[in-house]
């Protein structure tokens, strides 16, 4: 509400305040291990923002460039080093902004999980466990557990022997659709790394037929259709 004599109301444009968060795959940046780092950018109202920038050390050495793929979300791989701090520089409409990345752990475990289609046509997950060179004896043997919908579907003790990393496979064709939760435990049962992956076997889908029992385009006239499923399983429509 304003007086006509006061002239046109003035509007003040708000400066976009971008929040940028980084999420290392399996939970931590570990020294010397190539890690995929996911990131998410939103403004002060929680709306996704498309951004691009670089990751560098605090001393100014550029490590990698990155940009969002969709809805403010993206990923960037790089190999962190212990003792160094990493930041991200992003150009915004308010000028250049700098964001801190998580600290680098000198020792630990990294878990990578990828979708995989095997030679016989079955679908599964390929997982790779990597350990740091420092304190590697503490991670000589670990236990990998996977569960979906609170049901245990995989448990295996893994020995690194003399290798820095090991690779395994998990067939998922027979699993129900849902979130597959991987956790790596040390010999004392303490969790070291976690990873979530999606299983979508589409077993929840089935064909249906649609029958038009009463159709009219007249105003305020009743229309009726009938959905029929071949099986007797209850459905939600």
CSV table of C-alpha atoms in Angstrom, one decimal:
chain,number,residue,atom,x,y,z
A,1,UNK,CA,0.0,0.0,0.0
A,2,UNK,CA,1.4,3.4,-0.9
A,3,UNK,CA,0.4,7.0,-1.6
A,4,UNK,CA,0.0,7.9,-5.3
A,5,UNK,CA,1.9,11.1,-4.6
A,6,UNK,CA,4.9,9.2,-3.3
A,7,UNK,CA,5.6,7.8,-6.7
A,8,UNK,CA,6.2,4.2,-7.8
A,9,UNK,CA,7.3,1.8,-5.1
A,10,UNK,CA,10.9,0.8,-5.1
A,11,UNK,CA,11.9,-2.9,-5.1
A,12,UNK,CA,15.2,-4.2,-3.7
A,13,UNK,CA,16.7,-7.3,-5.3
A,14,UNK,CA,18.0,-9.8,-2.8
A,15,UNK,CA,21.5,-11.2,-3.1
A,16,UNK,CA,21.5,-14.9,-3.7
A,17,UNK,CA,23.2,-16.7,-0.8
A,18,UNK,CA,24.4,-20.1,-2.0
A,19,UNK,CA,25.0,-23.0,0.3
A,20,UNK,CA,27.4,-25.6,-1.1
A,21,UNK,CA,28.0,-28.9,0.6
A,22,UNK,CA,30.4,-31.7,-0.3
A,23,UNK,CA,29.8,-35.5,0.5
A,24,UNK,CA,32.8,-37.9,0.0
A,25,UNK,CA,31.7,-41.3,-1.2
A,26,UNK,CA,31.5,-43.7,1.7
A,27,UNK,CA,31.8,-40.9,4.2
A,28,UNK,CA,35.5,-39.6,4.4
A,29,UNK,CA,38.3,-38.2,2.3
A,30,UNK,CA,41.2,-40.6,3.0
A,31,UNK,CA,44.9,-39.9,2.2
A,32,UNK,CA,46.0,-41.2,-1.2
A,33,UNK,CA,42.7,-42.8,-2.3
A,34,UNK,CA,40.9,-41.5,-5.4
A,35,UNK,CA,37.5,-40.5,-4.1
A,36,UNK,CA,34.3,-39.5,-5.8
A,37,UNK,CA,32.9,-36.4,-4.0
A,38,UNK,CA,29.2,-35.6,-4.5
A,39,UNK,CA,28.0,-32.0,-3.9
A,40,UNK,CA,24.8,-30.1,-3.6
A,41,UNK,CA,24.1,-26.4,-4.1
A,42,UNK,CA,21.0,-24.5,-2.9
A,43,UNK,CA,20.1,-20.9,-2.2
A,44,UNK,CA,18.8,-19.4,1.0
A,45,UNK,CA,15.3,-20.7,0.2
A,46,UNK,CA,16.4,-24.2,-0.5
A,47,UNK,CA,16.1,-23.9,-4.3
A,48,UNK,CA,18.7,-25.9,-6.3
A,49,UNK,CA,21.3,-23.7,-7.9
A,50,UNK,CA,23.5,-24.5,-10.9
A,51,UNK,CA,27.2,-23.8,-10.1
A,52,UNK,CA,30.6,-24.4,-11.5
A,53,UNK,CA,34.0,-23.8,-10.0
A,54,UNK,CA,37.4,-25.4,-9.0
A,55,UNK,CA,38.8,-27.3,-6.1
A,56,UNK,CA,42.2,-26.1,-4.9
A,57,UNK,CA,44.5,-26.4,-2.0
A,58,UNK,CA,44.7,-23.5,0.4
A,59,UNK,CA,48.0,-22.6,-1.1
A,60,UNK,CA,46.3,-22.1,-4.5
A,61,UNK,CA,47.1,-25.3,-6.5
A,62,UNK,CA,44.1,-26.2,-8.7
A,63,UNK,CA,43.1,-29.9,-8.2
A,64,UNK,CA,40.0,-30.3,-10.3
A,65,UNK,CA,37.1,-28.4,-11.9
A,66,UNK,CA,33.4,-29.2,-11.3
A,67,UNK,CA,29.9,-28.3,-12.3
A,68,UNK,CA,26.4,-29.3,-11.4
A,69,UNK,CA,24.6,-32.0,-13.5
A,70,UNK,CA,21.0,-31.5,-12.5
A,71,UNK,CA,19.1,-29.6,-9.8
A,72,UNK,CA,22.2,-28.3,-8.1
A,73,UNK,CA,23.8,-31.8,-7.8
A,74,UNK,CA,27.0,-33.1,-9.2
A,75,UNK,CA,30.2,-35.0,-8.5
A,76,UNK,CA,33.9,-34.6,-8.8
A,77,UNK,CA,36.7,-37.2,-8.4
A,78,UNK,CA,40.1,-36.3,-6.9
A,79,UNK,CA,42.9,-37.9,-4.8
A,80,UNK,CA,43.3,-36.0,-1.5
A,81,UNK,CA,46.5,-35.8,0.5
A,82,UNK,CA,46.8,-35.8,4.3
A,83,UNK,CA,47.9,-32.5,5.8
A,84,UNK,CA,46.4,-30.4,3.0
A,85,UNK,CA,43.2,-28.4,3.3
A,86,UNK,CA,40.9,-28.2,0.2
A,87,UNK,CA,38.5,-25.4,-0.7
A,88,UNK,CA,36.1,-24.8,-3.6
A,89,UNK,CA,35.9,-21.5,-5.5
A,90,UNK,CA,32.6,-20.7,-7.1
A,91,UNK,CA,31.5,-17.6,-9.1
A,92,UNK,CA,28.1,-16.3,-7.9
A,93,UNK,CA,26.0,-13.2,-8.7
A,94,UNK,CA,27.4,-11.8,-5.5
A,95,UNK,CA,31.0,-12.4,-6.6
A,96,UNK,CA,33.4,-15.3,-5.9
A,97,UNK,CA,32.6,-17.4,-2.9
A,98,UNK,CA,34.9,-20.0,-1.2
A,99,UNK,CA,33.7,-23.1,0.5
A,100,UNK,CA,35.6,-25.6,2.7
A,101,UNK,CA,35.8,-29.3,1.9
A,102,UNK,CA,35.8,-32.0,4.6
A,103,UNK,CA,39.1,-32.7,6.4
A,104,UNK,CA,41.4,-35.4,5.0
A,105,UNK,CA,41.9,-38.5,7.2
A,106,UNK,CA,45.5,-39.8,7.4
A,107,UNK,CA,44.2,-43.4,7.6
A,108,UNK,CA,41.0,-45.2,6.8
A,109,UNK,CA,38.9,-47.2,4.3
A,110,UNK,CA,37.1,-46.1,1.2
A,111,UNK,CA,34.1,-47.9,-0.4
A,112,UNK,CA,33.0,-47.4,-4.0
A,113,UNK,CA,29.8,-49.0,-5.4
A,114,UNK,CA,28.8,-49.0,-9.0
A,115,UNK,CA,25.9,-50.6,-11.0
A,116,UNK,CA,27.1,-53.5,-13.1
A,117,UNK,CA,25.7,-55.8,-15.8
A,118,UNK,CA,27.5,-59.1,-15.8
A,119,UNK,CA,28.4,-61.2,-18.8
A,120,UNK,CA,25.5,-63.6,-18.3
A,121,UNK,CA,23.1,-60.7,-18.3
A,122,UNK,CA,22.4,-60.5,-14.6
A,123,UNK,CA,22.4,-57.2,-12.8
A,124,UNK,CA,24.5,-56.5,-9.8
A,125,UNK,CA,26.7,-54.1,-7.8
A,126,UNK,CA,30.5,-53.9,-8.2
A,127,UNK,CA,32.2,-52.7,-5.0
A,128,UNK,CA,35.8,-51.7,-4.4
A,129,UNK,CA,37.4,-51.4,-1.0
A,130,UNK,CA,40.6,-49.4,-0.7
A,131,UNK,CA,42.7,-48.8,2.4
A,132,UNK,CA,45.3,-46.1,3.2
A,133,UNK,CA,49.0,-46.8,3.3
A,134,UNK,CA,49.2,-45.4,6.8
A,135,UNK,CA,48.1,-47.9,9.5
A,136,UNK,CA,47.2,-50.4,6.8
A,137,UNK,CA,47.7,-53.2,9.3
A,138,UNK,CA,44.7,-52.0,11.2
A,139,UNK,CA,42.6,-52.7,8.1
A,140,UNK,CA,44.2,-56.1,7.1
A,141,UNK,CA,40.8,-57.8,7.5
A,142,UNK,CA,37.4,-56.1,7.4
A,143,UNK,CA,33.8,-57.3,7.2
A,144,UNK,CA,31.4,-56.0,4.5
A,145,UNK,CA,27.7,-56.2,5.2
A,146,UNK,CA,24.8,-55.3,2.9
A,147,UNK,CA,21.1,-55.0,3.9
A,148,UNK,CA,18.0,-54.0,2.1
A,149,UNK,CA,14.6,-53.2,3.8
A,150,UNK,CA,16.3,-54.1,7.1
A,151,UNK,CA,17.1,-57.6,5.8
A,152,UNK,CA,20.7,-58.9,5.6
A,153,UNK,CA,21.5,-60.0,2.0
A,154,UNK,CA,25.3,-60.1,2.1
A,155,UNK,CA,28.1,-60.6,4.7
A,156,UNK,CA,31.7,-61.4,4.0
A,157,UNK,CA,35.0,-61.1,5.7
A,158,UNK,CA,37.5,-59.5,3.3
A,159,UNK,CA,41.3,-59.8,3.6
A,160,UNK,CA,43.5,-57.3,1.8
A,161,UNK,CA,46.6,-59.4,2.0
A,162,UNK,CA,49.3,-57.3,0.2
A,163,UNK,CA,46.9,-55.4,-2.0
A,164,UNK,CA,45.9,-51.7,-1.5
A,165,UNK,CA,42.3,-52.5,-2.8
A,166,UNK,CA,40.0,-55.4,-3.5
A,167,UNK,CA,37.0,-55.7,-5.8
A,168,UNK,CA,33.9,-57.8,-5.4
A,169,UNK,CA,30.5,-58.4,-7.0
A,170,UNK,CA,27.0,-58.7,-5.6
A,171,UNK,CA,24.1,-60.1,-7.8
A,172,UNK,CA,20.9,-58.1,-7.2
A,173,UNK,CA,18.5,-59.7,-9.6
A,174,UNK,CA,16.7,-61.7,-6.9
A,175,UNK,CA,16.6,-58.8,-4.4
A,176,UNK,CA,13.4,-56.7,-3.7
A,177,UNK,CA,13.6,-53.1,-4.9
A,178,UNK,CA,14.8,-50.6,-2.4
A,179,UNK,CA,17.9,-48.9,-0.8
A,180,UNK,CA,20.8,-51.3,-0.5
A,181,UNK,CA,22.9,-50.3,2.5
A,182,UNK,CA,26.6,-51.2,2.5
A,183,UNK,CA,28.7,-51.0,5.8
A,184,UNK,CA,32.3,-51.8,6.3
A,185,UNK,CA,33.3,-52.9,9.9
A,186,UNK,CA,36.7,-53.4,11.4
A,187,UNK,CA,37.7,-56.6,13.3
A,188,UNK,CA,36.2,-55.1,16.5
A,189,UNK,CA,32.8,-54.4,14.9
A,190,UNK,CA,33.2,-50.6,14.6
A,191,UNK,CA,31.8,-49.1,11.3
A,192,UNK,CA,34.5,-47.6,9.0
A,193,UNK,CA,32.6,-46.7,5.9
A,194,UNK,CA,29.0,-46.7,4.5
A,195,UNK,CA,27.4,-46.4,1.1
A,196,UNK,CA,23.8,-46.4,-0.1
A,197,UNK,CA,22.9,-47.8,-3.6
A,198,UNK,CA,19.5,-48.3,-5.3
A,199,UNK,CA,18.0,-51.5,-6.5
A,200,UNK,CA,15.2,-51.3,-9.0
A,201,UNK,CA,14.1,-54.6,-10.3
A,202,UNK,CA,10.6,-53.4,-11.2
A,203,UNK,CA,9.0,-56.4,-9.6
A,204,UNK,CA,6.4,-54.0,-8.1
A,205,UNK,CA,5.1,-53.3,-11.7
A,206,UNK,CA,2.6,-55.4,-13.6
A,207,UNK,CA,0.5,-54.9,-16.8
A,208,UNK,CA,-3.1,-53.8,-16.5
A,209,UNK,CA,-6.0,-53.4,-18.9
A,210,UNK,CA,-8.1,-50.3,-19.1
A,211,UNK,CA,-11.8,-50.6,-20.2
A,212,UNK,CA,-14.0,-47.7,-21.0
A,213,UNK,CA,-17.4,-48.6,-19.5
A,214,UNK,CA,-19.0,-45.2,-19.8
A,215,UNK,CA,-17.5,-42.3,-21.7
A,216,UNK,CA,-19.0,-38.9,-22.6
A,217,UNK,CA,-17.6,-35.4,-23.3
A,218,UNK,CA,-20.8,-33.6,-22.4
A,219,UNK,CA,-20.8,-31.1,-19.5
A,220,UNK,CA,-21.3,-32.7,-16.0
A,221,UNK,CA,-21.9,-36.2,-17.4
A,222,UNK,CA,-20.6,-39.3,-15.6
A,223,UNK,CA,-17.5,-41.1,-16.9
A,224,UNK,CA,-16.4,-44.5,-15.8
A,225,UNK,CA,-13.3,-46.6,-16.6
A,226,UNK,CA,-12.3,-50.0,-15.2
A,227,UNK,CA,-8.7,-51.2,-14.4
A,228,UNK,CA,-8.1,-54.9,-14.4
A,229,UNK,CA,-4.9,-56.7,-13.3
A,230,UNK,CA,-4.0,-60.2,-14.4
A,231,UNK,CA,-3.0,-61.3,-11.0
A,232,UNK,CA,-4.7,-61.0,-7.6
A,233,UNK,CA,-2.1,-58.9,-5.9
A,234,UNK,CA,-3.5,-55.7,-4.3
A,235,UNK,CA,-2.5,-52.6,-6.2
A,236,UNK,CA,-2.5,-48.8,-5.5
A,237,UNK,CA,-3.8,-46.6,-8.3
